[in-house]
Structures are given as structure tokens and as C-alpha cells.
Amino acid sequence: MIDRVRGVLSGRARWYDIIHTWGASTPLSFANNRFHSITERHNSGYGIRVNVDGKTGFSYTNDPSRLAVTAERALALAAFGDEEDFELPAAAGSGFEPWDDAIESFDTAREAAGAEEDIAAILARFPAATVDAGISRYAGGMRLVNSRGLDATFRSCRYSASLSATLIMDDGTRIDASESMSALAPAAHPELRETIIRNIGNALSVARLPSGTVPVLLTPRAFARLAGIVLSGLNARSVWKGISPFGEKRGERIFNPSLTVRDNPLAAGFPDGYPFDDEGVAAADKVMIGAGRIERFITDLKHAQKLGIPAEGNGARGFSSLPYPSYSNIIIDPGMEPREAILAGMGRGILVEQFIGLGQSNTITGDFSGSLELAFLVENGRIAGRVKDCMISDNIFRLLAGDIVMSAERERMGSVLAPSLFLPSVNCTG
Amino acid sequence: MPAACAMHDAVDSILPSARALLSAVRCEYADIRLSDSDGTTITLSGEQVETFSSGATIAGSVRVLCGGVWGFVSFNDPGRLERHFSRALEIAATVATSEKTRIRACAPVRKQVVTPAERDFSLVPLEEKFALISSYNGILRSSKLIQTTRATYRDVRTYCAYLNSEGSEITYDRAYCGVAFSSIARDGAIIQLFHESVSGYGGFELARGREEMAEGVARRAVDLLAAEPVPGGTYRVVADQKLAGVFIHEAFGHLSEADFVHENPRLREVMVLGRCFGPEGLTVIDNGDMPGLSGYIPVDDEGVLPGGTRLITNGCLSGRLHSRETAEKMGEEPGGNARAISALSQPIVRMTNTYIENGSGTRDDLLQAAGDGIYAVGFIGGETNLEMFTFTSGCGYEIKNGKLGKMYRDMVLSGNVFTTLGNIATIGGDRIMYGGLGGCGKGGQSPLPVSFGGPHLLITDVLVGGRHD
């Protein structure tokens, strides 16, 4: 079918590319302590991008019988496009696939039994809790064809599990704890329920903390959410638009030297990797922030050309959208100190597990306000109750430039591998 | 764009097969949804054309309730409907469960609905759509302090069909259109943005005549450059109509979604009908039957007609939002709130058009009543965990002796839902409804078009995040 489209486009476009994505997933859903539904999702689609007289047009469909019409639409829309003068790659990277044949061992009955065990374990400890669980298998792939002769395909797969529990206290307050994991193939995940049981247990009593500045230890998950504010500033599209605070700072050390962040689509075992990006550019492991210094911006082909920087495999798109710069797997270097030692030495402070509402404000300049959905008061190295009805508000750029400590241990949440982060002084309103 | 009749054909040609499968099925319940969509999106950013795309998608799903288990299959090859239907039955049988799901039976609904439009956007030349959004983008860039902009035009025409094993059959030729505007202003290291969006069901007229909205976005973004960060603390807050709407959507609307309540004994105690949460004048309604608004539905995605549900009447809980499943579980009536973001997703309990009814009084009356406090205007985003909520207003102003003072930025408000409802001191009489190109997110289905609104509200003791230095 794609060959027919090539025929439509041949000689009528300066360049073109066609992306074909497909996939099938099988999510199982447990709600309110019991099995709820089993789903099978099939999805596929085609996106056609053309460059005519230096201008780009785009159209898409998920109906293969409409491909020729879709190609004609893309050609017609090019008249409205911007001047885009970049070239497409002639060859893609190869030799890497985020794929494990063991994904085929996914067994719905076994997974359902495992989720029931998780739910039973949480209910045994907290009988009044309500537990939701989700387990899913995904297998799919992507093929990219372009006018320079590139024709490359790779498969991808993912096994994922999530578990969340809610406990409503006598006074109507809620404790919500949730955990998730992902891998290339089905894997045991007892740590999800163990963490949830521990967090709910720690949250049963509420501690008060007056407004002011306090030491804060962010778990890897909480750190990953805050790091997202910084990383969005390293997006080449923001830099090109002049709204990145880091646009003029490449090569400058603006964070603590202990902060090193990489983007690596080729990281082994991560389910979100790829051998080449959605424009066919070979994937590369690269340092974004090296020892506190801004090293590079994440980019697609369009913005690489505009900024005069190399494209290194970060053009992302679904079949129904144009490419845009996007991270793959984000890997933050660990520190030297064990997390327990940081906790023991932080004095009276807050351990943050989960934010609510973070990132929904204007964070371009690094300012943020995050309500604490699940956080704990730490006193003398021990958890001394839950901190509630409290927001931490500060500037993440300023905090990361200060005296920070990263833990030696790291955890992977989806596509982010991060340590815990200690911040000695953060504004807190409660 | 394919002609409307081609879109109809792609769906209508499958209907005989769908009817045959549903009439022969031996399950508690089954439904089939099919859709064919065609849409155009234009996004301009600064001087760039960021996106000019147009495309078509076909989608479908089968949902069966067999042996008390839901089986759901979604696809984009409706020509293989029989295979997908069999597969839904097959996967539902793979898991045995001791506690079976039951749903409320409903009378069959048979109707054909077409969105009325003054001017069908399918017939508007692309050049005209491009010229319109370009003119708005010009307004958004009207100050030298504007660093960049984002102006989006979107239209989507969808022809969809819903059929179920009870004999319901509904087709809906739906036209959705809107625009979204952002301006980002910059003065040295200070970068501020403002955003507005509008959408609804209708024709190209929904996108036209929005010059004043674009001017307001550019002006606010520039004004925010001189605004101060709000000092953190607890304030008396006057919320404008949009923020009042977001507040009731985020803080109470989600709590009224019965899928969060129906199997949680503690939450059922908290949310018992008749329990009073707010002042006597507080009445909150969700109503999907408000044609034109972003949350309008002629029928929900389980074939239930929207009736309008009074969630709070005179400060006390008087209703909640249901799917057939939650209605059956709680012994209440479904009100048409099972919605799916597309034919590829399962319906879950969602809001439609949610609002606080008018009280009396003007904005100035509320500012006077506040004395000292903060006037919070518009919103950027919001989130709730059903006890706590947090939302960010577009900007704010100091209230001093009942008068507006200096402008504030970075206004993030947070609180406990029940405490805050109880802290509503005054309800104005100037309700406005809002719905933009974005929407509501839940269960991985986002953005679902909704609208929300209310009059100005005076709320006491609201936690506002900010520095103390």
C-alpha cells in the first residue's frame, strides 16, 4: 500500500516521508477491589509528510483504503506550510529493538490472579481500603519510508502494571497511594504493594508543619516530576521561540555540579527506547546537563536546522501529527550518599512522595507551586506522620543551583531513572 | 475532505451487520459504537505555521457484559466487525470473577441527530480558515513585549453510530469547532503567558468574531510582566466566573462521579444524599442537554438521554453522576453521564456542562464584602484527588478595602473540598459558561469536551501558594 502512495508522490514533492504505526494492547482492569474489565485494543495509522517547493504539508488516516486521497491532501496543504529547508536522513540506525519475545508469555488468567493477590495483601493490612489495579501488554511497531530511500522498521513491546489504594479516614480525609512499573516483558512486581502498604501505614497520623522554609527530600518519582520543568526548557522548539530560560546558556554551568542528566533511547531494558526516531534519525545516548552545565537541546530535524545544531534522534510523532522534539529515556546520575543517611541527617523536614497539580502553572522561569498529595514529616531520621494541606513553592532552577544531594540509589519510573534529591531549604505554605 | 455522504456510508454500511450481531447475542448486554471523523487543525506560532494538518480516522468498538465481566475490543477496521464481536465475547470468558457486574436496563432510544450550523465548516475553503487564524495571531502579537504566540483553529466532523442489545440505535452527525489563543510576553528574565480558548458544537461561526478575546490575551500577558508573585498565605478570595466554574468542576464535580463512590462504604457515608456541604444558596447542576456548549451530548455513550442532574440543592447533596453500572449498584437513576473520548475507549462516568446556579450580587458587591483579600481571575489548570484540589488562576489582584489593587501572578490555590465549599460566603448573580478546545482528563481519556461556569464567588480561608521571603 505504501508503494502505491510512493507512486502518487513521485515527482510531485521535493521530499516526503510516510510513517506507519501499529499496535495491540490487552489491559486488564480491577476497580474497587475486584475484577472489572478486559480490553483488547487494535490501532494503526499512516501519516504522510511532503515538502513541495520548500513548504511542508501533512495529512493522516487510519484507513488504508484512503491512502491515495491522504497523499493528495498532504500535497494540497503544502501550499500553506512554512519554508522548511532540512533534508531527511537516507539511512536509519539499526541493531536495537525495545523488544523481548517473552512479552508473548503474557497470560491474562495468571495476571488476574496476581492482581487479586496484590489486592488481598493490601486489604489484609487495611480492610477499609479500596484498591484499583491495571495490568497491560502492548506489542506494536513502526515503519518509516522516505524519498531518500530509507525504509526501516522496528518492533516495540511493553508490560506495565499499576496499583493504587485509597483509604478514607473517619474525618473524611483520604490517603491515596499509587505505584506503577513497566518492563519489556511480564515480571513480578511485589514492590508495588509493599510500597503502598508502607506509605499508607506512614500516613495514618497527621503532623503539622508551620509555613516557612524547610529541608525537603524528594523521592525519585517526585524529583522526576520537578525535573520535567527544567528539561522542558531544553526543548529546541522553546529555544527557537525565545521562551526557554536556557536559550543563551548552552555551555554555561548553571546548576550544582552533581547534576548530570542524559537522554538515551538505546538504554537497555527501558520499554520506551528506539533504534531511530520518528523521522529516521539514528538514536544516540547524549548528555543534556553535564556536571551542572547545559550541554545541548533536544531537537527534531526542523528545529535542528533552525538552530544550527545536530539532530540526534529526538523527533517524535504519532501517525496523526507532525514531528516535535521529545525526550526518550531520561537518566539522572546518582550521588554517593545512601538515601537512609540523607534522611537521618536532614533534621526536621518533609519527604515528598506525590505532588498534586504540579506543573499546571507558569513554570517557564522555574517557579512552581506543588500541593503535597502524599508527604511525610521527617524528624531525627524517622517518619513522624503525614504532612497535609501544604504547598511547596519555590524556583527549581535556584534550588538545583544550590546545595543539593542526590542519593546513591535510583529508581526507574517509566522512562525516567532518577535518584532521590535532597533540597536543604524550600518554601512551604501550610 | 470527503463528502459527508462518504462519511455516512463508511458507518451506515456496517449497521446491518451490527444489528444482526446484537440481536443474536446471548449476554446480559452488548453495544457497538462506530465513527468516521474528518478534521482540520491549524496552529500558528509567532511567525511560523506550526501545524496545518487535515486527516480522517475511522474507529469502532464492541463492549459486552457476559457472565458479569466486561469485555471490550476497539479497532479501526470495522469491516471485520464480526471477528471483533466474537473476540469481545471470548476475552470476557477468560477471567472468572466471584462478584459480577450488573447494569441498569434502559428503554431503547432511537434517534438521528445532526449538529445545527449557521455555516458548515466542511464547506469553508482552507484559505479562509487560514486567513482567520492568521488575523487572530496578528492580534496576539500586537505588542513588542510579546515573545511568541500560539493560535489554534480546529474543526472536527464526526459521524457516529451507537447500537445496543436493548434495541437502541442512534446516529449523530456532529460538528465541533473552536479556537485557542496564547501570548507569551517577555521582559528580560521575566516570562509570562496568558491563554484563552472557546469551542462548541456548530459551524464556522464559532471560530469567527473572537478578536476581542485575542486582544484580551495579548494585553493580559503583557500586564503580567509587571505583576508581583503573590505572597503565600490564607486569603479571602473572590473568584471570577471562570475560576468558579473550574472550582466546581474540579472540587465537586469529580467527587460527584459515582464510580468513585459506589463501592467505597466510607465515601458513601461521606457522600450520602441530603448531607449539607455549603451555604443555603449553593446549587450545582450538571446538564448534558445544553446544545451548543462543549459538554453537550444528545445521548451518552451507553444510550442514556441526559436529563440534567442537580448535584447540590441549597447547599445539600441532592444527586450524583452515573453510568448504568454505578446507577444499578447504588439504586439510583442514570442521568446520561457515561462518556467515552472516542469510539476507541470505554465509557466512564464523566461530567458534561457543570455549573453553579446564580445567587445575587455583582462583582463589586463581592469585592466590598471581601474587604481585604485576593481577586482571582481565569485559570491555567487544575487537579483534584477528591479530597484536596489545586488550581492555578490566570492572574490575580490584591483587594484592599473592597477595591482592586496591584496585579499578582503565579496564583496557585489549594484546599480541602468540603471545607472550601463550606467557606463559600457569597454567591454572585452573573454566571457565565466556558468551554475551550481542551477539556477534562480522567482514566487516560483526555481531553473530553466539557463546559463549566458559575457566578462570582467569595470564599474565605483559601490557601494560596507562594514565597515567604
CSV table of N, CA, C and O in Angstrom, one decimal, chain B residues 384-443:
chain,number,residue,atom,x,y,z
B,384,THR,N,-7.6,17.4,41.1
B,384,THR,CA,-8.2,17.0,42.4
B,384,THR,C,-7.9,15.6,42.7
B,384,THR,O,-7.7,14.8,41.8
B,385,ASN,N,-7.8,15.3,44.0
B,385,ASN,CA,-7.8,13.8,44.3
B,385,ASN,C,-9.0,13.5,45.1
B,385,ASN,O,-9.0,12.5,45.9
B,386,LEU,N,-10.0,14.3,45.0
B,386,LEU,CA,-11.3,14.1,45.6
B,386,LEU,C,-11.4,14.5,47.0
B,386,LEU,O,-12.5,14.6,47.6
B,387,GLU,N,-10.3,14.9,47.6
B,387,GLU,CA,-10.4,15.5,48.9
B,387,GLU,C,-9.7,16.9,48.8
B,387,GLU,O,-10.3,17.9,49.1
B,388,MET,N,-8.5,16.9,48.3
B,388,MET,CA,-7.8,18.1,48.0
B,388,MET,C,-8.0,18.5,46.6
B,388,MET,O,-8.1,17.7,45.7
B,389,PHE,N,-8.0,19.8,46.3
B,389,PHE,CA,-7.9,20.3,44.9
B,389,PHE,C,-6.8,21.3,44.8
B,389,PHE,O,-6.4,21.9,45.8
B,390,THR,N,-6.3,21.5,43.6
B,390,THR,CA,-5.4,22.6,43.4
B,390,THR,C,-5.7,23.2,42.0
B,390,THR,O,-6.0,22.4,41.1
B,391,PHE,N,-5.7,24.5,41.9
B,391,PHE,CA,-5.8,25.0,40.6
B,391,PHE,C,-5.1,26.3,40.5
B,391,PHE,O,-4.9,27.0,41.5
B,392,THR,N,-4.7,26.7,39.3
B,392,THR,CA,-3.9,27.9,39.0
B,392,THR,C,-4.8,28.9,38.3
B,392,THR,O,-5.3,28.5,37.2
B,393,SER,N,-4.9,30.1,38.8
B,393,SER,CA,-5.7,31.1,38.1
B,393,SER,C,-4.7,31.8,37.2
B,393,SER,O,-3.5,31.8,37.3
B,394,GLY,N,-5.3,32.4,36.1
B,394,GLY,CA,-4.5,33.1,35.1
B,394,GLY,C,-3.8,34.3,35.7
B,394,GLY,O,-2.6,34.5,35.4
B,395,CYS,N,-4.4,35.0,36.6
B,395,CYS,CA,-3.8,36.1,37.3
B,395,CYS,C,-4.6,36.5,38.5
B,395,CYS,O,-5.7,35.9,38.7
B,396,GLY,N,-4.2,37.5,39.3
B,396,GLY,CA,-4.9,37.9,40.4
B,396,GLY,C,-4.7,39.4,40.7
B,396,GLY,O,-3.8,40.0,40.2
B,397,TYR,N,-5.5,39.9,41.6
B,397,TYR,CA,-5.4,41.3,42.1
B,397,TYR,C,-5.5,41.3,43.6
B,397,TYR,O,-6.4,40.6,44.1
B,398,GLU,N,-4.8,42.2,44.2
B,398,GLU,CA,-5.0,42.5,45.6
B,398,GLU,C,-6.3,43.2,45.8
B,398,GLU,O,-6.7,44.0,44.9
B,399,ILE,N,-7.1,42.8,46.8
B,399,ILE,CA,-8.3,43.5,47.2
B,399,ILE,C,-8.0,44.3,48.5
B,399,ILE,O,-7.6,43.6,49.5
B,400,LYS,N,-8.1,45.6,48.5
B,400,LYS,CA,-7.8,46.4,49.7
B,400,LYS,C,-9.0,47.3,49.9
B,400,LYS,O,-9.4,48.0,49.0
B,401,ASN,N,-9.6,47.1,51.0
B,401,ASN,CA,-10.8,47.9,51.4
B,401,ASN,C,-11.9,47.8,50.3
B,401,ASN,O,-12.5,48.8,49.9
B,402,GLY,N,-12.0,46.7,49.7
B,402,GLY,CA,-13.1,46.4,48.7
B,402,GLY,C,-12.7,46.9,47.3
B,402,GLY,O,-13.6,46.9,46.4
B,403,LYS,N,-11.5,47.4,47.1
B,403,LYS,CA,-11.1,48.0,45.8
B,403,LYS,C,-9.9,47.1,45.3
B,403,LYS,O,-9.1,46.6,46.1
B,404,LEU,N,-9.9,47.0,43.9
B,404,LEU,CA,-8.8,46.2,43.3
B,404,LEU,C,-7.5,47.0,43.4
B,404,LEU,O,-7.5,48.2,43.1
B,405,GLY,N,-6.4,46.3,43.7
B,405,GLY,CA,-5.1,47.0,43.8
B,405,GLY,C,-4.1,46.4,42.8
B,405,GLY,O,-4.5,46.1,41.7
B,406,LYS,N,-2.9,46.1,43.3
B,406,LYS,CA,-1.9,45.6,42.3
B,406,LYS,C,-2.2,44.2,41.8
B,406,LYS,O,-2.9,43.4,42.4
B,407,MET,N,-1.5,43.9,40.7
B,407,MET,CA,-1.8,42.6,40.0
B,407,MET,C,-0.8,41.6,40.6
B,407,MET,O,0.4,41.9,40.9
B,408,TYR,N,-1.3,40.4,40.7
B,408,TYR,CA,-0.4,39.2,41.1
B,408,TYR,C,-0.3,38.2,40.0
B,408,TYR,O,-1.2,38.0,39.2
B,409,ARG,N,0.8,37.5,40.0
B,409,ARG,CA,0.9,36.3,39.1
B,409,ARG,C,1.2,35.1,39.9
B,409,ARG,O,1.3,35.2,41.1
B,410,ASP,N,1.3,33.9,39.2
B,410,ASP,CA,1.6,32.7,39.9
B,410,ASP,C,0.7,32.3,41.0
B,410,ASP,O,1.1,32.1,42.2
B,411,MET,N,-0.6,32.4,40.8
B,411,MET,CA,-1.6,32.2,41.8
B,411,MET,C,-2.0,30.7,41.8
B,411,MET,O,-2.8,30.3,40.9
B,412,VAL,N,-1.5,29.9,42.7
B,412,VAL,CA,-1.9,28.5,42.8
B,412,VAL,C,-2.8,28.4,44.1
B,412,VAL,O,-2.3,28.7,45.2
B,413,LEU,N,-4.0,28.0,44.0
B,413,LEU,CA,-4.9,27.9,45.1
B,413,LEU,C,-5.2,26.4,45.4
B,413,LEU,O,-5.3,25.6,44.5
B,414,SER,N,-5.2,26.1,46.7
B,414,SER,CA,-5.4,24.7,47.1
B,414,SER,C,-6.3,24.6,48.3
B,414,SER,O,-6.4,25.6,49.1
B,415,GLY,N,-6.9,23.5,48.5
B,415,GLY,CA,-7.7,23.3,49.7
B,415,GLY,C,-8.4,22.0,49.8
B,415,GLY,O,-8.3,21.2,48.9
B,416,ASN,N,-9.1,21.8,50.9
B,416,ASN,CA,-10.0,20.7,51.1
B,416,ASN,C,-11.3,21.0,50.5
B,416,ASN,O,-11.9,22.0,50.7
B,417,VAL,N,-11.9,20.0,49.7
B,417,VAL,CA,-13.1,20.3,49.0
B,417,VAL,C,-14.2,20.7,49.9
B,417,VAL,O,-14.9,21.7,49.7
B,418,PHE,N,-14.5,19.9,51.0
B,418,PHE,CA,-15.6,20.1,51.8
B,418,PHE,C,-15.5,21.4,52.6
B,418,PHE,O,-16.4,22.2,52.8
B,419,THR,N,-14.3,21.6,53.1
B,419,THR,CA,-14.0,22.9,53.9
B,419,THR,C,-14.3,24.1,53.0
B,419,THR,O,-14.9,25.0,53.4
B,420,THR,N,-13.8,24.0,51.8
B,420,THR,CA,-13.9,25.1,50.9
B,420,THR,C,-15.3,25.4,50.5
B,420,THR,O,-15.8,26.5,50.4
B,421,LEU,N,-16.1,24.3,50.2
B,421,LEU,CA,-17.5,24.5,49.9
B,421,LEU,C,-18.2,25.2,51.1
B,421,LEU,O,-19.0,26.1,50.9
B,422,GLY,N,-17.8,24.8,52.3
B,422,GLY,CA,-18.4,25.4,53.5
B,422,GLY,C,-18.0,26.9,53.6
B,422,GLY,O,-18.7,27.6,54.3
B,423,ASN,N,-16.9,27.2,53.0
B,423,ASN,CA,-16.3,28.6,53.2
B,423,ASN,C,-16.9,29.5,52.1
B,423,ASN,O,-16.4,30.6,52.0
B,424,ILE,N,-17.8,29.1,51.2
B,424,ILE,CA,-18.3,30.0,50.3
B,424,ILE,C,-19.3,30.9,51.0
B,424,ILE,O,-20.3,30.5,51.6
B,425,ALA,N,-18.9,32.2,51.0
B,425,ALA,CA,-19.6,33.2,51.8
B,425,ALA,C,-20.7,33.9,51.0
B,425,ALA,O,-21.8,34.2,51.5
B,426,THR,N,-20.4,34.2,49.7
B,426,THR,CA,-21.4,34.9,48.9
B,426,THR,C,-21.3,34.4,47.5
B,426,THR,O,-20.3,34.1,47.0
B,427,ILE,N,-22.5,34.3,46.9
B,427,ILE,CA,-22.6,33.8,45.5
B,427,ILE,C,-23.2,34.9,44.7
B,427,ILE,O,-24.3,35.4,45.0
B,428,GLY,N,-22.5,35.3,43.6
B,428,GLY,CA,-23.0,36.4,42.8
B,428,GLY,C,-24.1,36.0,41.9
B,428,GLY,O,-24.6,34.8,41.9
B,429,GLY,N,-24.6,36.9,41.0
B,429,GLY,CA,-25.7,36.6,40.1
B,429,GLY,C,-25.3,36.8,38.7
B,429,GLY,O,-26.2,37.2,37.9
B,430,ASP,N,-24.1,36.5,38.3
B,430,ASP,CA,-23.6,36.9,37.0
B,430,ASP,C,-22.9,35.7,36.3
B,430,ASP,O,-21.9,35.8,35.7
B,431,ARG,N,-23.6,34.5,36.3
B,431,ARG,CA,-23.0,33.3,35.8
B,431,ARG,C,-22.7,33.4,34.3
B,431,ARG,O,-23.5,33.9,33.5
B,432,ILE,N,-21.5,32.8,33.9
B,432,ILE,CA,-21.1,32.7,32.5
B,432,ILE,C,-20.6,31.2,32.4
B,432,ILE,O,-20.0,30.7,33.3
B,433,MET,N,-20.8,30.6,31.2
B,433,MET,CA,-20.3,29.3,30.9
B,433,MET,C,-19.1,29.4,30.0
B,433,MET,O,-19.0,30.2,29.1
B,434,TYR,N,-18.1,28.4,30.2
B,434,TYR,CA,-16.9,28.4,29.5
B,434,TYR,C,-16.6,27.0,29.0
B,434,TYR,O,-16.9,26.0,29.7
B,435,GLY,N,-16.1,26.9,27.8
B,435,GLY,CA,-15.6,25.6,27.3
B,435,GLY,C,-14.6,25.9,26.2
B,435,GLY,O,-14.9,26.6,25.3
B,436,GLY,N,-13.5,25.3,26.3
B,436,GLY,CA,-12.4,25.6,25.3
B,436,GLY,C,-12.1,24.4,24.5
B,436,GLY,O,-12.8,23.3,24.5
B,437,LEU,N,-11.0,24.5,23.7
B,437,LEU,CA,-10.6,23.4,22.8
B,437,LEU,C,-10.0,22.2,23.6
B,437,LEU,O,-9.8,21.1,23.1
B,438,GLY,N,-9.5,22.5,24.8
B,438,GLY,CA,-9.0,21.5,25.7
B,438,GLY,C,-10.2,20.7,26.3
B,438,GLY,O,-11.2,20.5,25.7
B,439,GLY,N,-10.0,20.2,27.5
B,439,GLY,CA,-11.2,19.5,28.1
B,439,GLY,C,-10.7,18.8,29.4
B,439,GLY,O,-9.6,19.2,30.0
B,440,CYS,N,-11.5,17.9,29.8
B,440,CYS,CA,-11.3,17.2,31.1
B,440,CYS,C,-10.5,15.9,30.9
B,440,CYS,O,-10.8,15.2,29.9
B,441,GLY,N,-9.7,15.5,31.8
B,441,GLY,CA,-9.0,14.2,31.8
B,441,GLY,C,-9.4,13.3,32.9
B,441,GLY,O,-9.5,13.8,34.1
B,442,LYS,N,-9.6,12.0,32.6
B,442,LYS,CA,-9.8,11.0,33.6
B,442,LYS,C,-9.6,9.7,33.0
B,442,LYS,O,-10.0,9.4,31.9
B,443,GLY,N,-9.0,8.8,33.8
B,443,GLY,CA,-8.8,7.4,33.3
B,443,GLY,C,-8.1,7.3,32.0
B,443,GLY,O,-8.4,6.4,31.2
